[in-house]
XYZ file of C-alpha atoms in Angstrom:
385
model
C -5.920 -46.770 0.518
C -2.554 -43.880 0.279
C -0.340 -44.439 2.573
C 0.410 -41.536 4.783
C 4.358 -39.365 4.583
C 6.320 -40.265 7.027
C 9.033 -37.501 7.018
C 5.645 -35.224 7.125
C 4.820 -35.067 11.283
C 1.619 -34.271 12.291
C 0.969 -30.148 13.566
C -0.145 -30.381 16.868
C -1.942 -27.698 17.862
C -1.377 -27.500 21.374
C 1.252 -25.204 21.069
C -1.476 -23.171 19.952
C -4.200 -23.551 22.696
C -1.723 -22.917 25.665
C -0.669 -19.960 24.311
C -3.936 -18.603 24.283
C -4.718 -19.887 26.927
C -1.843 -18.552 28.875
C -2.577 -15.140 27.400
C -5.748 -14.801 27.814
C -5.011 -15.712 31.851
C -3.021 -13.364 31.798
C -4.668 -10.622 30.149
C -7.099 -11.218 32.651
C -10.329 -9.522 33.018
C -11.657 -6.136 32.730
C -14.484 -5.577 34.993
C -17.625 -2.877 34.003
C -19.917 -1.492 36.418
C -22.952 0.186 34.263
C -25.416 1.811 37.123
C -29.082 3.475 35.802
C -32.594 2.363 35.813
C -34.450 -0.253 33.373
C -35.039 1.141 30.141
C -31.811 3.626 30.270
C -30.508 1.337 27.496
C -26.874 -0.385 29.023
C -27.709 -3.813 26.898
C -27.237 -2.051 24.480
C -24.679 -0.497 25.106
C -22.559 -3.073 25.797
C -23.629 -4.831 22.934
C -22.151 -1.801 20.764
C -19.240 -1.768 22.219
C -17.841 -5.070 23.336
C -20.439 -7.357 20.622
C -22.075 -9.138 24.006
C -26.007 -9.684 23.358
C -25.884 -10.405 28.031
C -30.054 -10.907 27.544
C -29.151 -13.980 25.456
C -25.790 -15.316 26.687
C -23.036 -14.887 29.549
C -22.553 -16.708 32.641
C -25.305 -14.723 35.233
C -24.447 -14.402 38.764
C -26.873 -13.043 40.833
C -25.274 -11.669 43.338
C -28.485 -9.242 45.192
C -31.596 -7.955 44.652
C -30.553 -4.669 42.516
C -27.402 -5.855 41.309
C -26.790 -8.797 38.188
C -23.096 -9.669 37.430
C -22.450 -10.825 33.659
C -18.902 -12.815 32.296
C -16.395 -14.761 30.091
C -12.916 -14.720 30.089
C -12.335 -10.983 28.911
C -14.722 -9.159 30.502
C -17.034 -8.642 33.826
C -20.086 -6.407 33.760
C -21.373 -6.030 36.879
C -25.197 -4.218 36.244
C -26.649 -2.050 38.828
C -29.968 -0.300 39.059
C -30.643 3.095 39.631
C -32.572 3.774 43.342
C -35.725 2.227 43.862
C -38.236 4.555 44.390
C -40.445 4.306 47.281
C -37.897 2.432 48.793
C -36.461 3.448 52.377
C -33.387 3.688 52.062
C -31.653 6.472 50.874
C -29.757 6.452 47.378
C -26.049 6.171 49.205
C -27.378 4.391 51.217
C -28.511 0.846 48.669
C -26.022 1.456 46.669
C -23.477 1.327 48.991
C -24.733 -2.357 50.058
C -25.015 -3.116 46.568
C -20.999 -2.048 46.785
C -19.750 -4.279 49.657
C -21.609 -6.886 47.683
C -19.345 -7.025 45.272
C -16.189 -6.196 47.488
C -17.265 -8.924 49.448
C -15.921 -11.780 45.523
C -12.336 -12.025 44.510
C -9.546 -9.820 43.313
C -10.925 -10.103 39.350
C -14.597 -9.387 39.758
C -14.101 -6.334 41.266
C -14.948 -2.724 39.038
C -12.273 -0.627 37.043
C -15.259 1.584 35.448
C -17.973 3.325 35.753
C -20.618 3.982 33.171
C -23.274 6.086 35.156
C -26.220 5.840 32.040
C -29.475 8.851 32.309
C -31.199 9.170 29.724
C -30.770 12.057 27.269
C -34.048 13.712 27.312
C -33.829 14.281 31.594
C -33.389 17.891 32.068
C -31.268 17.684 35.503
C -29.887 14.413 37.932
C -32.169 13.781 40.660
C -30.826 14.050 43.678
C -31.008 10.270 43.411
C -28.446 10.612 41.489
C -26.148 13.093 42.580
C -25.903 10.586 45.744
C -25.021 7.652 43.661
C -22.131 9.015 42.017
C -20.935 10.772 45.100
C -21.147 7.084 46.312
C -18.972 5.822 43.910
C -16.513 8.587 43.724
C -15.650 7.708 47.802
C -15.329 4.495 46.918
C -11.963 5.705 44.260
C -14.098 4.513 41.232
C -13.956 6.720 37.861
C -17.208 7.642 36.551
C -17.889 8.419 33.317
C -21.689 9.879 33.609
C -23.355 8.340 29.617
C -25.804 10.750 28.351
C -28.145 7.690 26.633
C -30.617 7.432 23.511
C -29.312 10.646 22.063
C -31.644 12.109 18.891
C -28.436 13.199 16.837
C -29.729 15.402 14.346
C -27.744 15.647 10.917
C -27.548 19.071 9.061
C -28.327 17.951 5.277
C -26.022 20.670 3.915
C -22.830 20.395 5.969
C -23.352 17.116 7.129
C -22.519 18.748 11.083
C -24.328 16.448 13.872
C -26.303 17.901 16.227
C -28.441 17.414 19.917
C -31.561 18.904 20.366
C -32.043 22.502 21.814
C -32.778 21.045 25.071
C -29.744 18.080 25.554
C -27.719 20.904 24.962
C -29.822 23.072 27.899
C -28.659 18.948 30.219
C -25.338 18.855 28.960
C -24.534 22.597 29.842
C -26.056 22.514 33.011
C -24.303 18.789 34.003
C -20.815 20.836 32.902
C -22.028 23.216 35.166
C -24.073 21.627 37.935
C -26.502 24.178 40.062
C -28.839 24.045 42.430
C -31.879 25.595 41.195
C -32.705 26.240 44.206
C -30.488 28.046 45.614
C -28.040 28.699 43.041
C -25.211 27.068 44.597
C -22.915 24.785 42.340
C -23.335 21.303 43.618
C -20.393 18.921 43.561
C -20.945 15.614 40.926
C -17.834 14.246 40.775
C -17.931 12.745 37.472
C -14.545 12.092 35.140
C -16.994 13.155 31.794
C -20.521 13.227 30.250
C -20.491 11.352 27.061
C -23.351 12.105 24.548
C -23.805 8.336 22.840
C -26.691 6.449 21.099
C -26.023 3.654 19.398
C -28.280 4.044 16.322
C -29.770 6.468 14.422
C -32.419 8.529 15.090
C -34.676 5.689 12.524
C -33.251 2.684 14.132
C -30.543 2.218 12.103
C -26.676 2.677 12.107
C -23.714 1.869 14.237
C -24.636 5.134 16.525
C -22.903 7.999 17.851
C -20.410 9.053 20.577
C -19.624 5.380 21.373
C -15.637 5.942 20.569
C -15.060 8.715 22.959
C -16.643 6.830 25.130
C -14.255 4.031 24.820
C -11.450 6.001 24.569
C -12.280 7.896 27.962
C -12.960 3.793 29.638
C -9.259 3.199 28.844
C -8.014 6.593 29.749
C -9.694 5.912 33.117
C -9.000 1.991 33.659
C -5.635 1.017 36.386
C -2.911 0.330 34.322
C -3.410 -3.456 35.366
C -6.744 -3.318 33.092
C -5.447 -1.588 30.178
C -4.581 -4.564 27.885
C -8.181 -6.702 29.097
C -10.172 -3.495 28.172
C -8.294 -3.188 24.802
C -9.721 -6.909 24.556
C -12.759 -7.278 25.542
C -13.971 -4.279 23.745
C -15.403 -4.373 19.609
C -14.489 -0.860 18.107
C -10.745 0.101 17.566
C -8.922 -2.342 16.435
C -5.289 0.140 16.155
C -5.028 -0.438 19.648
C -5.436 -4.295 18.918
C -3.009 -4.372 15.950
C -0.730 -2.659 18.340
C -0.603 -5.196 21.206
C -0.589 -8.351 18.186
C 2.594 -6.303 16.688
C 5.235 -6.805 19.024
C 3.823 -10.721 19.574
C 4.593 -11.306 15.631
C 7.536 -9.440 15.757
C 9.321 -11.570 18.702
C 8.246 -14.788 17.138
C 9.987 -13.876 14.124
C 13.245 -13.234 16.189
C 12.418 -16.422 18.049
C 12.138 -17.815 14.442
C 15.711 -16.445 13.355
C 17.383 -17.936 16.413
C 16.068 -21.533 15.776
C 17.231 -21.190 12.352
C 20.862 -20.190 13.134
C 22.263 -23.452 12.208
C 19.868 -23.263 8.548
C 17.930 -25.630 8.362
C 16.726 -28.002 5.939
C 13.458 -27.368 4.599
C 12.103 -30.833 5.132
C 13.384 -30.112 8.815
C 10.796 -26.311 7.921
C 8.140 -27.963 10.401
C 10.225 -27.510 13.389
C 9.059 -23.942 12.858
C 5.691 -25.193 13.888
C 5.498 -24.414 17.336
C 7.254 -21.217 17.495
C 4.649 -20.137 14.802
C 0.938 -21.544 16.597
C 2.162 -19.822 20.230
C 2.342 -16.683 17.862
C -1.326 -17.172 16.480
C -2.384 -18.254 19.641
C -1.778 -15.339 20.774
C -2.614 -13.154 18.810
C -6.301 -15.239 19.047
C -6.266 -14.311 22.037
C -6.200 -9.706 21.818
C -8.693 -10.639 19.220
C -11.191 -12.672 22.360
C -11.096 -15.270 19.443
C -12.452 -18.678 21.095
C -10.028 -21.487 21.008
C -12.384 -24.230 20.440
C -14.616 -22.939 17.684
C -10.914 -21.141 16.215
C -9.381 -24.582 15.752
C -11.824 -27.208 14.429
C -9.635 -30.239 12.814
C -10.671 -28.890 9.069
C -9.085 -25.572 9.940
C -5.874 -26.754 11.323
C -5.502 -29.032 8.532
C -5.696 -26.310 6.478
C -3.352 -23.871 8.009
C -0.992 -26.255 9.198
C 0.883 -26.617 5.979
C 0.901 -23.344 5.817
C 2.199 -22.729 9.639
C 4.730 -25.796 9.417
C 6.057 -23.208 7.062
C 7.769 -26.173 4.410
C 5.227 -25.387 1.302
C 6.257 -21.789 1.646
C 9.785 -22.073 2.282
C 9.837 -24.750 -0.553
C 8.325 -22.428 -2.781
C 10.357 -19.448 -1.771
C 13.746 -20.787 -1.685
C 13.068 -22.181 -5.621
C 12.413 -18.249 -6.201
C 15.888 -17.699 -5.488
C 18.758 -18.464 -7.343
C 21.128 -20.652 -4.896
C 19.909 -20.412 -2.455
C 20.069 -24.109 -1.439
C 18.045 -26.264 0.706
C 17.736 -24.839 3.515
C 15.792 -22.335 5.955
C 18.497 -19.638 7.121
C 17.731 -17.749 9.957
C 16.573 -14.355 7.719
C 13.773 -16.283 5.292
C 12.579 -18.514 9.025
C 12.352 -15.010 10.997
C 10.116 -13.270 7.566
C 7.982 -16.710 6.997
C 7.455 -16.242 10.541
C 6.838 -12.538 10.395
C 4.333 -13.283 7.145
C 2.499 -15.726 8.169
C 2.261 -13.528 11.044
C 0.480 -10.807 9.321
C -1.348 -13.107 7.731
C -2.983 -14.368 10.411
C -3.806 -10.906 11.809
C -5.490 -10.209 9.203
C -7.305 -13.267 9.158
C -9.016 -12.735 13.372
C -9.167 -9.193 12.425
C -12.027 -10.651 9.226
C -12.910 -12.868 12.190
C -13.352 -10.820 14.443
C -15.764 -8.255 12.387
C -17.729 -11.227 11.141
C -16.553 -10.451 7.763
C -16.210 -13.913 7.685
C -17.969 -16.728 9.287
C -15.629 -18.929 11.780
C -17.604 -21.960 10.571
C -15.811 -21.407 6.439
C -12.413 -20.699 7.967
C -10.810 -23.960 6.365
C -12.630 -22.761 2.897
C -10.991 -19.229 3.996
C -8.030 -19.365 5.295
C -5.730 -20.314 1.499
C -7.252 -16.805 0.534
C -5.146 -14.433 3.320
C -1.869 -17.081 3.756
C 1.747 -15.494 3.132
C 2.578 -15.737 -0.458
C 6.623 -14.647 -2.457
C 6.366 -11.200 -2.180
C 4.534 -11.392 1.692
C 8.278 -12.701 2.487
C 9.991 -10.114 -0.027
C 8.528 -7.956 1.857
C 9.508 -9.040 5.013
C 13.059 -9.651 4.196
C 13.616 -6.499 2.977
C 12.159 -5.178 6.070
C 14.411 -6.823 8.485
C 17.654 -5.563 7.079
C 16.609 -2.059 6.461
C 16.220 -2.161 10.189
C 19.009 -3.876 10.759
C 20.916 -1.381 9.465
């Protein structure tokens, strides 16, 4: 059996795990309430926007009849049934009871935004719907009225998407709701109406209107919950990049600081905790499970790259007169390039384009190379001017 290299310390995954755990705790959980009758398409919406199938996964918490809470580290879903027809309790009182039950839970369970779901082929909101929306508004909860199962019709010539005339009429009424009997305007305090579908009329595709729903939800979320929502949702990758890039920049600056006194290449592994911390925080932004991410094989595969030793050696060999040390500029560029590579990996895992079980095989394809590091060196020098 070959002897282990005594000069090459083991890579400790603790920095990654601790950083990911700390980031998840800091970002917290986004809690969404979805109100609607059975069959309106609530679970399909959750799956389309958040990539969770609550019928199969998630921790269920029975709260009271008509209310169920499902959660993981980044997302909580309050599944609230619509008004129970035939109930002797008025709809607003029925919902009030549900909201009281929710309010009895701790602060990290409280609702940020409500999706009130109605099927698109309904032609009016019922009095029960109106009473419940008013009750939600009275509690200070922002309500998005979500029309579900919209049948979008694509014009074969222009490619323009439209909806049936009866749905158009419904939307017109929702934009200016009036009492059919008296003609008086009705106060229905939802913030916006959004038409959605999770599949096209043939049961295929990625749906329609979901981007608008995600954008409006972020806009209405309390400031403290916005990052948690950006993490929980699966549709808008640029939001995640905007969160990840400052993490990379901070790690690059920390690595440069660590190499203010140039490090021998043989000691470049001391950058590993900085880089692993960066990677753990980025993994949290992409809502990736730490235990899944850090299989022994995966960690071993990219650990050498993270430690910076092999990459630093090959990089320095290409620079005449660079010697055998890693200076601040190189340490920062190495870390920035590693961060960008890890960001790409996280996006591919997040979108299902890489099988997490094959991460140890895939990482090498995206490891930073000489050109990546050289590019980061140039960028950092340009920014300093």
